[in-house]
XYZ file of C-alpha atoms in Angstrom:
235
model
C 39.519 49.016 -14.834
C 42.205 46.373 -15.277
C 41.913 45.361 -11.637
C 38.134 45.176 -11.933
C 38.391 43.098 -15.116
C 40.853 40.710 -13.453
C 38.596 40.399 -10.420
C 35.576 39.753 -12.636
C 37.485 37.122 -14.628
C 38.607 35.365 -11.448
C 35.076 35.412 -10.076
C 33.718 33.983 -13.327
C 36.391 31.296 -13.339
C 35.570 30.300 -9.775
C 31.890 30.120 -10.653
C 32.601 27.818 -13.605
C 34.835 25.674 -11.398
C 32.027 25.363 -8.867
C 29.617 24.278 -11.594
C 32.076 21.691 -12.932
C 32.612 20.386 -9.392
C 28.912 19.588 -9.196
C 29.478 16.991 -11.902
C 32.855 15.441 -11.048
C 33.681 16.649 -7.545
C 36.040 19.345 -6.253
C 39.195 17.178 -6.233
C 39.055 16.123 -9.865
C 37.970 19.605 -10.901
C 41.048 21.070 -9.216
C 43.321 18.615 -11.057
C 41.805 19.486 -14.412
C 41.920 23.227 -13.789
C 45.567 23.009 -12.758
C 46.380 21.552 -16.176
C 44.466 24.340 -17.914
C 46.149 26.927 -15.669
C 49.582 25.548 -16.597
C 48.806 26.007 -20.301
C 47.633 29.552 -19.733
C 50.741 30.383 -17.723
C 52.948 29.154 -20.580
C 51.055 31.377 -23.001
C 51.274 34.312 -20.598
C 55.056 33.824 -20.324
C 55.346 33.646 -24.124
C 53.455 36.914 -24.591
C 55.343 38.600 -21.770
C 58.906 37.456 -22.505
C 58.580 37.427 -26.314
C 61.396 34.891 -26.565
C 61.704 31.202 -27.341
C 60.117 29.350 -24.399
C 62.461 27.246 -22.252
C 59.775 24.558 -22.136
C 58.511 23.644 -25.622
C 54.797 23.692 -26.332
C 53.211 20.311 -26.973
C 51.274 19.633 -30.171
C 48.007 19.889 -28.234
C 49.060 23.228 -26.736
C 50.016 24.598 -30.147
C 46.724 23.477 -31.665
C 44.813 24.993 -28.761
C 46.685 28.287 -29.181
C 46.015 28.368 -32.924
C 42.322 27.656 -32.353
C 42.083 30.541 -29.882
C 43.997 32.861 -32.207
C 41.830 31.925 -35.202
C 38.709 32.689 -33.159
C 39.884 36.310 -32.992
C 39.654 36.711 -36.791
C 36.361 38.106 -38.045
C 35.691 35.226 -40.436
C 35.420 32.914 -37.419
C 33.124 35.055 -35.288
C 30.174 32.949 -34.170
C 27.610 35.721 -33.713
C 28.165 37.992 -36.695
C 29.480 37.888 -40.263
C 31.495 40.715 -41.781
C 30.606 42.049 -45.212
C 33.255 43.736 -47.304
C 35.684 43.422 -50.163
C 38.348 41.578 -48.159
C 36.405 39.166 -45.994
C 38.034 35.804 -45.402
C 35.913 32.836 -46.417
C 36.736 29.111 -46.410
C 34.288 26.839 -48.200
C 36.038 23.483 -47.861
C 36.182 21.991 -44.333
C 39.438 20.231 -45.227
C 41.099 23.557 -46.081
C 39.655 25.110 -42.927
C 41.137 22.320 -40.833
C 44.511 22.455 -42.584
C 44.851 26.193 -41.973
C 43.152 26.275 -38.551
C 40.526 28.661 -39.918
C 43.075 31.411 -40.614
C 41.779 32.978 -43.841
C 42.770 36.636 -43.580
C 46.083 38.139 -44.585
C 48.215 40.354 -42.381
C 49.108 44.010 -42.727
C 47.118 47.002 -43.905
C 47.395 49.720 -46.544
C 50.738 48.533 -47.873
C 52.294 48.031 -44.425
C 52.749 44.312 -43.845
C 53.592 44.925 -40.173
C 50.386 46.839 -39.443
C 47.542 45.232 -37.508
C 44.706 44.063 -39.754
C 41.390 45.060 -38.081
C 39.567 42.037 -39.496
C 42.344 39.658 -38.479
C 43.323 40.409 -34.896
C 44.317 36.796 -34.334
C 46.410 36.514 -37.489
C 48.081 39.839 -36.688
C 48.888 38.621 -33.183
C 50.315 35.375 -34.556
C 52.460 37.322 -37.011
C 53.845 39.580 -34.280
C 54.622 36.622 -32.003
C 56.383 34.876 -34.894
C 58.530 37.940 -35.572
C 59.595 38.110 -31.920
C 60.451 34.407 -31.713
C 62.470 34.511 -34.941
C 64.311 37.604 -33.682
C 65.223 35.737 -30.493
C 66.342 32.694 -32.517
C 68.583 34.897 -34.674
C 70.148 36.416 -31.562
C 70.677 32.979 -30.036
C 72.457 32.017 -33.274
C 74.911 34.868 -32.693
C 73.522 37.859 -34.630
C 73.039 39.929 -31.484
C 72.926 43.278 -33.285
C 69.718 42.470 -35.143
C 66.939 44.501 -33.550
C 63.899 43.647 -35.681
C 62.605 40.925 -37.997
C 59.679 40.439 -40.332
C 58.771 36.914 -41.365
C 57.139 36.648 -44.793
C 55.927 33.607 -46.738
C 58.122 33.466 -49.812
C 59.566 30.930 -52.229
C 63.265 30.117 -51.842
C 64.399 31.743 -55.081
C 62.452 34.947 -54.546
C 63.722 35.131 -50.973
C 67.336 34.854 -52.142
C 66.776 37.398 -54.923
C 65.341 39.985 -52.552
C 68.135 39.341 -50.058
C 70.802 39.840 -52.733
C 69.095 43.029 -53.913
C 68.968 44.346 -50.346
C 72.642 43.499 -49.746
C 73.629 45.148 -53.033
C 71.679 48.291 -52.143
C 73.243 48.429 -48.684
C 76.687 47.939 -50.205
C 76.084 50.738 -52.699
C 74.969 53.090 -49.926
C 78.062 52.297 -47.838
C 80.549 53.096 -50.617
C 81.586 56.634 -51.488
C 81.293 56.040 -55.234
C 77.707 54.804 -55.149
C 78.593 52.170 -57.757
C 76.131 49.311 -57.996
C 77.758 45.946 -57.086
C 77.894 43.625 -60.087
C 79.212 40.281 -58.875
C 78.044 37.528 -56.555
C 80.522 34.875 -55.457
C 78.728 31.548 -55.567
C 80.017 28.300 -54.088
C 78.800 25.899 -56.733
C 75.911 23.602 -56.043
C 73.962 22.054 -58.879
C 70.712 23.781 -58.061
C 69.205 26.113 -60.655
C 67.415 28.316 -58.117
C 70.693 29.827 -56.937
C 71.712 30.954 -60.423
C 68.231 32.249 -61.193
C 68.224 34.278 -57.960
C 71.622 35.803 -58.754
C 70.713 36.782 -62.310
C 67.259 38.035 -61.274
C 69.032 40.390 -58.859
C 70.982 41.700 -61.892
C 74.266 40.258 -60.624
C 76.960 38.232 -62.381
C 77.780 34.889 -60.734
C 81.426 34.175 -59.948
C 81.512 30.406 -59.638
C 83.740 28.740 -57.035
C 84.213 25.065 -57.849
C 84.082 22.450 -55.112
C 87.009 20.189 -54.284
C 86.704 16.430 -54.429
C 87.626 14.871 -51.112
C 87.279 11.102 -51.383
C 83.676 10.463 -52.385
C 82.548 13.966 -51.366
C 82.567 17.438 -52.884
C 83.528 20.091 -50.347
C 83.645 23.869 -50.346
C 86.642 25.679 -48.896
C 86.754 29.138 -47.363
C 90.147 29.810 -48.953
C 88.673 29.276 -52.419
C 85.837 31.679 -51.681
C 88.273 34.311 -50.350
C 90.431 33.949 -53.454
C 87.375 34.393 -55.690
C 86.387 37.543 -53.824
C 89.885 38.998 -54.258
C 89.880 38.085 -57.961
C 86.617 39.822 -58.796
C 87.178 42.146 -61.789
C 87.706 45.687 -60.552
C 88.051 44.543 -56.950
C 85.665 43.013 -54.458
C 82.264 44.665 -54.397
């Protein structure tokens, strides 16, 4: 069936090319189709390799990809309209343009990684994003990471959930099962950091910066000393 579908697609493409050639000639048609074919090959490589592409996508290529992906979501179907409790709808054309027509959420039944039947395009975009971020993390040196899930989240909430996850992992790795209580924090005058630490039910251990000329700098030695000085030992 796959071979037949590929053959049918090729035949259809050739037929379209022949029709276009009737307007602008075979030579110019071939030039234009080569450009389109190059874009499709880049997308095919992205879907196949699931890694950061060696050749970056242009703005036009990204917009074209997003338009195609959005067309896969049910709210953008041209020949039928879904009816249900969770149908995506965009009233304002400005909002539609800003978000490329992507109105559905991702995930299903409490599983954010599951494919949403009404949002095939959004689900695909989410999965591609996860793969590219995973590759970026590995390129950065964290080669043992084997899966990622990218979620839209405010900075403070993201830090809070990360601290909670680290604390839980730390508790599971210790024989005593004692909940970690302290978070060593290299001081920056930004309230979100403190709010994230306290929201995770941790006590901040503040490490002051050193003044170097007209700059304030953090030092690894100061952080290490703060970790060693945590009451009851480093947790």
